PDB file of C-alpha atoms in Angstrom:
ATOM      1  CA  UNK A   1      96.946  78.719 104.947  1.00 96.00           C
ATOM      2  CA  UNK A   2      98.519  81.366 103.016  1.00 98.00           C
ATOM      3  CA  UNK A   3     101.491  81.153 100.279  1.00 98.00           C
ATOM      4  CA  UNK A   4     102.981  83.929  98.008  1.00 98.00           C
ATOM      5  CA  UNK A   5     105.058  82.757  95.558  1.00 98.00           C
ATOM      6  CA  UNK A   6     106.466  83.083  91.859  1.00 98.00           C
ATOM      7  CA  UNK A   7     105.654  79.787  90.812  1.00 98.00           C
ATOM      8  CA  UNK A   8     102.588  78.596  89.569  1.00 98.00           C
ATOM      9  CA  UNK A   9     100.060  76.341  91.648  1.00 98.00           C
ATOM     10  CA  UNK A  10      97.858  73.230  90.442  1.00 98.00           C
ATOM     11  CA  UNK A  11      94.282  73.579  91.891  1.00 98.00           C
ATOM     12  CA  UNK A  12      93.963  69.811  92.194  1.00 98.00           C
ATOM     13  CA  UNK A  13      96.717  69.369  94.292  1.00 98.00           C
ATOM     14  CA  UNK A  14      96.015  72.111  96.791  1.00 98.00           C
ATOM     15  CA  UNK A  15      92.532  70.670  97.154  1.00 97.00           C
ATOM     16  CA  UNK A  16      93.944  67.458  97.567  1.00 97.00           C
ATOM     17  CA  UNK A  17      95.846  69.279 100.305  1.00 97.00           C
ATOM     18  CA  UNK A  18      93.431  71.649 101.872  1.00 97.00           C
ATOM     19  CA  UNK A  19      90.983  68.501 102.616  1.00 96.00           C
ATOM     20  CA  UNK A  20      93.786  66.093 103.575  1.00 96.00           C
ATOM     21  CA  UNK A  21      92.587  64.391 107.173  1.00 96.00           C
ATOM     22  CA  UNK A  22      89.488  67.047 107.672  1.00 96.00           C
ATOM     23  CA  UNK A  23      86.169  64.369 106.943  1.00 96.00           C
ATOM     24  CA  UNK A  24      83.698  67.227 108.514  1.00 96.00           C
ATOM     25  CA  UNK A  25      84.416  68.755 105.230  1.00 98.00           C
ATOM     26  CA  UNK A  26      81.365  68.857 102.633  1.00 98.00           C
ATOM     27  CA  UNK A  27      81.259  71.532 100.853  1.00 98.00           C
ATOM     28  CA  UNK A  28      84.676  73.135  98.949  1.00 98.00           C
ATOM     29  CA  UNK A  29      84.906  76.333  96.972  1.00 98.00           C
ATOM     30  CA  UNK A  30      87.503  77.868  94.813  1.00 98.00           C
ATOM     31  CA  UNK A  31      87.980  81.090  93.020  1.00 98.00           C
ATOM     32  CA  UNK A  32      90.886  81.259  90.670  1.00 98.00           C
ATOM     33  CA  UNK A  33      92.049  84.466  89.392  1.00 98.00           C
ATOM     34  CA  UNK A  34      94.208  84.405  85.723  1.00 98.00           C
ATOM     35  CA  UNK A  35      95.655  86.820  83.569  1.00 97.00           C
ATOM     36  CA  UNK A  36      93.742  88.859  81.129  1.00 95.00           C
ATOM     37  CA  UNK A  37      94.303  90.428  77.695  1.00 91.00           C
ATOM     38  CA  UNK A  38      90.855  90.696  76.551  1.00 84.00           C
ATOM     39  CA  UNK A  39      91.828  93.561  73.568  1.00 87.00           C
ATOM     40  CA  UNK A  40      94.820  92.203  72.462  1.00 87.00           C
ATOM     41  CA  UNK A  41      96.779  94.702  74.679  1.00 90.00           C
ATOM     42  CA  UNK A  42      98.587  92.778  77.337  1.00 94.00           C
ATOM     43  CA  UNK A  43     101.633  90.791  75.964  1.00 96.00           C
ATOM     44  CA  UNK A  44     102.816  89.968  80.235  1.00 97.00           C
ATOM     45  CA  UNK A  45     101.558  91.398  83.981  1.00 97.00           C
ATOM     46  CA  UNK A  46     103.996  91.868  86.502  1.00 98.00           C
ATOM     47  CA  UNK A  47     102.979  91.990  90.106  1.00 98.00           C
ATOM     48  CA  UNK A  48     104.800  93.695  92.907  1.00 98.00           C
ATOM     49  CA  UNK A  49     103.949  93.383  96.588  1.00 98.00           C
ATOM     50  CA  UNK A  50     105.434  94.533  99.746  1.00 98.00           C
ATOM     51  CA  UNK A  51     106.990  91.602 101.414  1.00 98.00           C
ATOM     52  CA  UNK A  52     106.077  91.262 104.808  1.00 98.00           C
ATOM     53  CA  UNK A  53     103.218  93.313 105.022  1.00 98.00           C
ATOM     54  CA  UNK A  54     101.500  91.091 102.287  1.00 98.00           C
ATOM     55  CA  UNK A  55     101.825  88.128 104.244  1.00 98.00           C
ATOM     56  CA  UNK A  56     100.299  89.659 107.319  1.00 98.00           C
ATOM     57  CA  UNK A  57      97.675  91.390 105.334  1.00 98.00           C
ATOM     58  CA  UNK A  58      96.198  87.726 104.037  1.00 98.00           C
ATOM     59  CA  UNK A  59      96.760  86.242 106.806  1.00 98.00           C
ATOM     60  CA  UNK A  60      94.253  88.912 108.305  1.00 98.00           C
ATOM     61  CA  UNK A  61      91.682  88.320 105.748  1.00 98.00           C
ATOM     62  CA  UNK A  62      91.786  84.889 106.640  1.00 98.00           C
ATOM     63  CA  UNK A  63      91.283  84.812 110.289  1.00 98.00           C
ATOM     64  CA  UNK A  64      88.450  87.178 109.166  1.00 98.00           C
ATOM     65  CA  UNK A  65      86.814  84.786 107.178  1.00 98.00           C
ATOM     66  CA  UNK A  66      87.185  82.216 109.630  1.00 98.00           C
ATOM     67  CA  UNK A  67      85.336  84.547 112.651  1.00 98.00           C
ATOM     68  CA  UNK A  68      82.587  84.990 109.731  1.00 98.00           C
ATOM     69  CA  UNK A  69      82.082  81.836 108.923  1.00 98.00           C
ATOM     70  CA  UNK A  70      82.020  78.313 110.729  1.00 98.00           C
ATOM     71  CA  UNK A  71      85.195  77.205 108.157  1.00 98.00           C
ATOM     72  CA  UNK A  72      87.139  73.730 108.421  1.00 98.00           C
ATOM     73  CA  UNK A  73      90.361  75.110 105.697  1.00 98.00           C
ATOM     74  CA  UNK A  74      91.218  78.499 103.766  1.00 98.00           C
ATOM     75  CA  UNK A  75      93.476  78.776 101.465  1.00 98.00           C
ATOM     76  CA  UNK A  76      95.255  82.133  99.813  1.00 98.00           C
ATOM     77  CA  UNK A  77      97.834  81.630  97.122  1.00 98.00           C
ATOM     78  CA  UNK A  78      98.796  84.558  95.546  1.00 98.00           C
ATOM     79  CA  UNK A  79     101.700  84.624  92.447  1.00 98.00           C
ATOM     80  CA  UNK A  80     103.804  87.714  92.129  1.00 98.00           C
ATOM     81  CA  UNK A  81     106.471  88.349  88.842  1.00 98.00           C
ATOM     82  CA  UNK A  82     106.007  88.445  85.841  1.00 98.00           C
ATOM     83  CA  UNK A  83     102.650  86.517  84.387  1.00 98.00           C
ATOM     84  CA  UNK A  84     101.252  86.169  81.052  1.00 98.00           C
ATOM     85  CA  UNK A  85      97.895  85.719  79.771  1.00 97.00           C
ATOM     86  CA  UNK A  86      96.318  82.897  80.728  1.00 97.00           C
ATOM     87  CA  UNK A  87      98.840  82.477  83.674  1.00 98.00           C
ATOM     88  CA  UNK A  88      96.932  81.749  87.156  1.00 98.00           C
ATOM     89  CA  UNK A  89      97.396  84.683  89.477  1.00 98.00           C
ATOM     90  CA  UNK A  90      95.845  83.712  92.704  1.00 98.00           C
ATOM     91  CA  UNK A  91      93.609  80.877  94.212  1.00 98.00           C
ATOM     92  CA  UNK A  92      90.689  81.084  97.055  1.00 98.00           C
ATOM     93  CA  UNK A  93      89.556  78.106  98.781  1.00 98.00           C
ATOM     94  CA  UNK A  94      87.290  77.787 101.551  1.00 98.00           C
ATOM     95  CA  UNK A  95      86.163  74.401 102.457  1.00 98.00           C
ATOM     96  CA  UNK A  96      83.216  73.832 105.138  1.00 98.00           C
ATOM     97  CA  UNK A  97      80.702  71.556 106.115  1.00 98.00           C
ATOM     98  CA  UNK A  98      78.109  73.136 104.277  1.00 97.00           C
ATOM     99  CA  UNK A  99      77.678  74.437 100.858  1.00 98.00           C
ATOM    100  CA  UNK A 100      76.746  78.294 101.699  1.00 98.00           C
ATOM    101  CA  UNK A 101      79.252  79.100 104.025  1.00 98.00           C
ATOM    102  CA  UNK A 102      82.406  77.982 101.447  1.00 98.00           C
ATOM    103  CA  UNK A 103      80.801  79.824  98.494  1.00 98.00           C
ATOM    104  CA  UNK A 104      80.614  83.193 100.796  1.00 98.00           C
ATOM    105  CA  UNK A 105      83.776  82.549 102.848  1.00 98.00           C
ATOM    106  CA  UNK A 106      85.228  81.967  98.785  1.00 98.00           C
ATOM    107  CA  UNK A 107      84.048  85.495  97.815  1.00 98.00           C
ATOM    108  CA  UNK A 108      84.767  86.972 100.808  1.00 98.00           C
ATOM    109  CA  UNK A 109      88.670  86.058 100.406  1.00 98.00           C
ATOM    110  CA  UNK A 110      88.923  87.344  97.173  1.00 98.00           C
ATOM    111  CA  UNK A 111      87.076  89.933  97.416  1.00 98.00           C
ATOM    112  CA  UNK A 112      88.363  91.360 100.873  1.00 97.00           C
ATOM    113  CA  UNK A 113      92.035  90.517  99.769  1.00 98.00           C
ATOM    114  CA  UNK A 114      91.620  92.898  96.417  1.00 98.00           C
ATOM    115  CA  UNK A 115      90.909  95.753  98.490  1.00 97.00           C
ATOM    116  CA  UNK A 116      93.402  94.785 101.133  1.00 97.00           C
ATOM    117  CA  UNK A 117      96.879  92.842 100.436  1.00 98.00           C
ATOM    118  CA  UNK A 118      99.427  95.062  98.932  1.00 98.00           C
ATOM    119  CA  UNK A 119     100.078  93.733  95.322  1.00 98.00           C
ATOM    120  CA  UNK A 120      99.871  95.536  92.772  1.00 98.00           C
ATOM    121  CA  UNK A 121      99.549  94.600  88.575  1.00 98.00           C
ATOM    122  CA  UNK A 122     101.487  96.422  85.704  1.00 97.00           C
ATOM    123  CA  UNK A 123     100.972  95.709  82.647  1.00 96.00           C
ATOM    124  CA  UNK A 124     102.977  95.208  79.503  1.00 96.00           C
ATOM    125  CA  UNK A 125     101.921  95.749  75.562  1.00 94.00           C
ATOM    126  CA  UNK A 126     102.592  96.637  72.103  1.00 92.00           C
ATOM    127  CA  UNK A 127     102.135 100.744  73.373  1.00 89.00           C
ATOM    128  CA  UNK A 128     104.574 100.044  76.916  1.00 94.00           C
ATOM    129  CA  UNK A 129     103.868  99.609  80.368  1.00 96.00           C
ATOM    130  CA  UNK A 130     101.324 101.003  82.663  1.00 96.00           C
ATOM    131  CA  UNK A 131     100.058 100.575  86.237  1.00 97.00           C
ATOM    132  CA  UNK A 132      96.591  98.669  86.473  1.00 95.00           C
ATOM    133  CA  UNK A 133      94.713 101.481  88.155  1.00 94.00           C
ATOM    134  CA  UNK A 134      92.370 100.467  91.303  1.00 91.00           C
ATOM    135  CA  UNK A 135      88.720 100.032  90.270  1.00 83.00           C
ATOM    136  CA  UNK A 136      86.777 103.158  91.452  1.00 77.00           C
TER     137      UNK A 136
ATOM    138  CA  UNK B   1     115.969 105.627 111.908  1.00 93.00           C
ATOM    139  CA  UNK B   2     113.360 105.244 109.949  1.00 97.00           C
ATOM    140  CA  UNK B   3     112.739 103.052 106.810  1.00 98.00           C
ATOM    141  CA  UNK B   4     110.754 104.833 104.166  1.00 98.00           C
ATOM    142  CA  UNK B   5     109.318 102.308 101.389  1.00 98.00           C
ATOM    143  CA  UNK B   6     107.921 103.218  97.838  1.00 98.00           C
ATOM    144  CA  UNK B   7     105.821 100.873  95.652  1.00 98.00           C
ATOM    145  CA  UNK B   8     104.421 101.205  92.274  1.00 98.00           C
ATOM    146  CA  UNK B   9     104.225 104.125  90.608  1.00 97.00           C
ATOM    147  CA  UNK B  10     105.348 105.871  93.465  1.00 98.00           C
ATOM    148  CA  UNK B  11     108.588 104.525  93.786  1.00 98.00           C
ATOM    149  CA  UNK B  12     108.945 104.644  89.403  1.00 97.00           C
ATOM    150  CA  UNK B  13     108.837 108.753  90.313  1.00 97.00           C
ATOM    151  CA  UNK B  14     110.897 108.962  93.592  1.00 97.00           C
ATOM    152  CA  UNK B  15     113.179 106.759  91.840  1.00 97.00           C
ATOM    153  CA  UNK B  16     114.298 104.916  94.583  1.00 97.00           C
ATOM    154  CA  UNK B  17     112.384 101.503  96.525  1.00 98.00           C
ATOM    155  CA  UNK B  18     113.632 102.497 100.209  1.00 98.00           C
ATOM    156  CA  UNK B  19     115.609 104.774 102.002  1.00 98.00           C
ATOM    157  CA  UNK B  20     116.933 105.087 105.874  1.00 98.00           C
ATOM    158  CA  UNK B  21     116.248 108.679 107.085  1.00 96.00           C
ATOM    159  CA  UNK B  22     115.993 110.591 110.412  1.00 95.00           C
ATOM    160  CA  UNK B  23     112.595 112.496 110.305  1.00 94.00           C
ATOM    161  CA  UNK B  24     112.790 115.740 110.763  1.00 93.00           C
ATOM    162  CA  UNK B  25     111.350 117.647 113.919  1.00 92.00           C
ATOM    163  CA  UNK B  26     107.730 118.401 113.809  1.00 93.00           C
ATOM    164  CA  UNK B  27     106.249 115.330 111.706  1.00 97.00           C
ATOM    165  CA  UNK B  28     103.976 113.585 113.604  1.00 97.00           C
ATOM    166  CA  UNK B  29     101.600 112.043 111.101  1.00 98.00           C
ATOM    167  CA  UNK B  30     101.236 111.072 107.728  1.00 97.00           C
ATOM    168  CA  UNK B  31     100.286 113.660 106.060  1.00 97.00           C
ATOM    169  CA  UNK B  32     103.174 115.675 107.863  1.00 97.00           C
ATOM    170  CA  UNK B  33     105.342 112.994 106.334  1.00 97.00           C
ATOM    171  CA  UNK B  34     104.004 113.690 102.952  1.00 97.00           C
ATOM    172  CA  UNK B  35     103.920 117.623 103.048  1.00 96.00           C
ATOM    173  CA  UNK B  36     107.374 117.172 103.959  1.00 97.00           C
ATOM    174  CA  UNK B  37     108.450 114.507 101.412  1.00 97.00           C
ATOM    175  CA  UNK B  38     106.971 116.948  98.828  1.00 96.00           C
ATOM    176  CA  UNK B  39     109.546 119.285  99.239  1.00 96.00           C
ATOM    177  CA  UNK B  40     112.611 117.296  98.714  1.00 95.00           C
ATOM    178  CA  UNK B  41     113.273 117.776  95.200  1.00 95.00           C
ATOM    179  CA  UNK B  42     111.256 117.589  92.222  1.00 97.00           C
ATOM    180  CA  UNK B  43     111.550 113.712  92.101  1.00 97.00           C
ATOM    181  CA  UNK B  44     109.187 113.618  94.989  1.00 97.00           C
ATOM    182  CA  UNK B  45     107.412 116.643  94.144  1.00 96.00           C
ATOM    183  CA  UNK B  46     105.861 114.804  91.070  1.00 96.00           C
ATOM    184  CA  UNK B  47     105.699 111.405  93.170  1.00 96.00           C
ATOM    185  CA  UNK B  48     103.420 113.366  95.920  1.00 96.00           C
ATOM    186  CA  UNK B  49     101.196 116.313  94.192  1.00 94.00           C
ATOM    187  CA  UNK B  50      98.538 113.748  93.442  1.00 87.00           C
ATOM    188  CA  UNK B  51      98.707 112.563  97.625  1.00 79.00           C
ATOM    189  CA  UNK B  52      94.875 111.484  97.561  1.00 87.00           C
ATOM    190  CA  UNK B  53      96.131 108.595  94.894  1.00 92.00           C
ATOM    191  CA  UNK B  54      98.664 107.492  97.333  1.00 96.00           C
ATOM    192  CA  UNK B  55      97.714 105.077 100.028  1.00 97.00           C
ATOM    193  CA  UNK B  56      99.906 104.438 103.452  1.00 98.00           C
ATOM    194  CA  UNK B  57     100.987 101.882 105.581  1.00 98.00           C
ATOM    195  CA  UNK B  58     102.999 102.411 109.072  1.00 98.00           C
ATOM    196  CA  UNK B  59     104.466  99.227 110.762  1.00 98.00           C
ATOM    197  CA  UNK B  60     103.100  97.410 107.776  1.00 98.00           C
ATOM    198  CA  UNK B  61      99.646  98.230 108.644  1.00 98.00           C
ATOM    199  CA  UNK B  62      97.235 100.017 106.184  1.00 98.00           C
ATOM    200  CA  UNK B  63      97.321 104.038 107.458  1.00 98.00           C
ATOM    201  CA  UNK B  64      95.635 107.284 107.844  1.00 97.00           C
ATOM    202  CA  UNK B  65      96.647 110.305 107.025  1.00 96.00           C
ATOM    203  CA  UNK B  66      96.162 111.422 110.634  1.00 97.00           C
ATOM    204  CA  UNK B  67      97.931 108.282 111.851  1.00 98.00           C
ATOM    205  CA  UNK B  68     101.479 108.717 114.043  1.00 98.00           C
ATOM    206  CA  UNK B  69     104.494 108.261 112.721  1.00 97.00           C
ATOM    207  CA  UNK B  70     105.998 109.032 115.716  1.00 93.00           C
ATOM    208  CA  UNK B  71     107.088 105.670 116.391  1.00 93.00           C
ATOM    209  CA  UNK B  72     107.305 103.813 113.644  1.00 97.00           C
ATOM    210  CA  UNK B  73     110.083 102.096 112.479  1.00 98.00           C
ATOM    211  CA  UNK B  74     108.888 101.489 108.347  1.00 98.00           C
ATOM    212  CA  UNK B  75     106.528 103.639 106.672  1.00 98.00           C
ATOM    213  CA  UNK B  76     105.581 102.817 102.979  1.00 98.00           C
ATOM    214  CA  UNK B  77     103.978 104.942 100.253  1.00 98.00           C
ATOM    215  CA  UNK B  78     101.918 102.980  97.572  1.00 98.00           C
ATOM    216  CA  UNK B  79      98.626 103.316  95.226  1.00 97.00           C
ATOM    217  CA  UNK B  80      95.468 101.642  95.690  1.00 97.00           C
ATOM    218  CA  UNK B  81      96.489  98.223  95.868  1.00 98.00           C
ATOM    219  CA  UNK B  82      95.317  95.994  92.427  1.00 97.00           C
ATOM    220  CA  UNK B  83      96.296  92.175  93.609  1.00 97.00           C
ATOM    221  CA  UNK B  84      93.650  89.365  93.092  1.00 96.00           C
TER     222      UNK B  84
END
């Protein structure tokens, strides 16, 4: 499943969710992403995305994963607005039967959905705002 | 018509988040589309001169700069995407 919203999401609950009814299940993993300011820098982080196209671009990277990896749930939930620091910005679950193939399918989601799904982060502080810039 | 879409920094310079236009004759891919947008003012002048920053998506689907825009019905102009 995949979700974009502005609000934030308890990681408990979804898990509670993701492994509702699905007893093949033995192995979940999560990746949570939160807001930074590790310099003192970043007062909020605002993300933009381009509706429609975001929504089609996870759900991509999620059938992906699942033709990678023998998967019984995914989950995507990405926030977009504004965020401060130590706000959650987005949550990967992958939950299989087996240990290895939730903590790659896990990486994989966040990993391929960085490079991928159109969001993108600016960031606010004491000298303005800039654009996060892609890492190289 | 087509929709054009800016995001980002792209759209802070054009100044504007979408626009409806008829594309001129002759444009058949991206980077027509771009060489073209560059000339329409300063605005997008500035918003275009770095084009191998800007990234493109036709139909909603990540593009080239040899891809057709022949029949595409929204075409969006963004950086290097920085979600997760």
């Amino acid at each position: 499943m995949i979700r974009v919203q502005r609000d934030d999401f308890d990681i408990g609950k979804e898990i509670d969710a993701l492994r509702k009814g699905r007893t093949g299940i033995g192995a979940i993993v999560t990746f949570t992403g939160t807001v930074r300011d590790a310099h003192g820098e970043v007062t909020a982080m605002t993300l933009e995305h381009y509706p429609g196209m975001t929504e089609k671009e996870l759900a991509r990277v999620e059938a992906e994963a699942h033709a990678r990896w023998p998967l019984q749930a995914t989950l995507i939930v990405h926030r977009v607005g504004r965020l401060e620091p130590g706000d959650n910005i987005v949550l990967t679950a992958a939950a299989s039967a087996h240990r290895e193939a939730a903590f790659e399918a896990a990486r994989f989601l966040i990993d391929y959905l960085k490079t991928s799904a159109p969001f993108w982060k600016r960031e606010s502080g004491p000298a303005g705002d800039k654009w996060v810039e892609a890492a190289p | 018509m087509t929709r054009l879409l800016y995001f980002a920094w792209v759209k802070d310079k054009t100044g504007i988040a979408s626009e409806d236009i008829e594309l001129p004759g002759g444009i058949s891919t991206v980077a027509d589309l771009i060489g073209w947008l560059k000339t329409r003012g300063p605005e997008f002048t500035h918003a275009f001169e770095q084009d191998g920053a800007i990234r493109a998506a036709v139909d909603q689907t990540h593009a080239r700069l040899d891809t057709s825009v022949a029949d595409a019905k929204e075409i969006a102009f963004f950086p290097p995407v920085t979600g997760g």
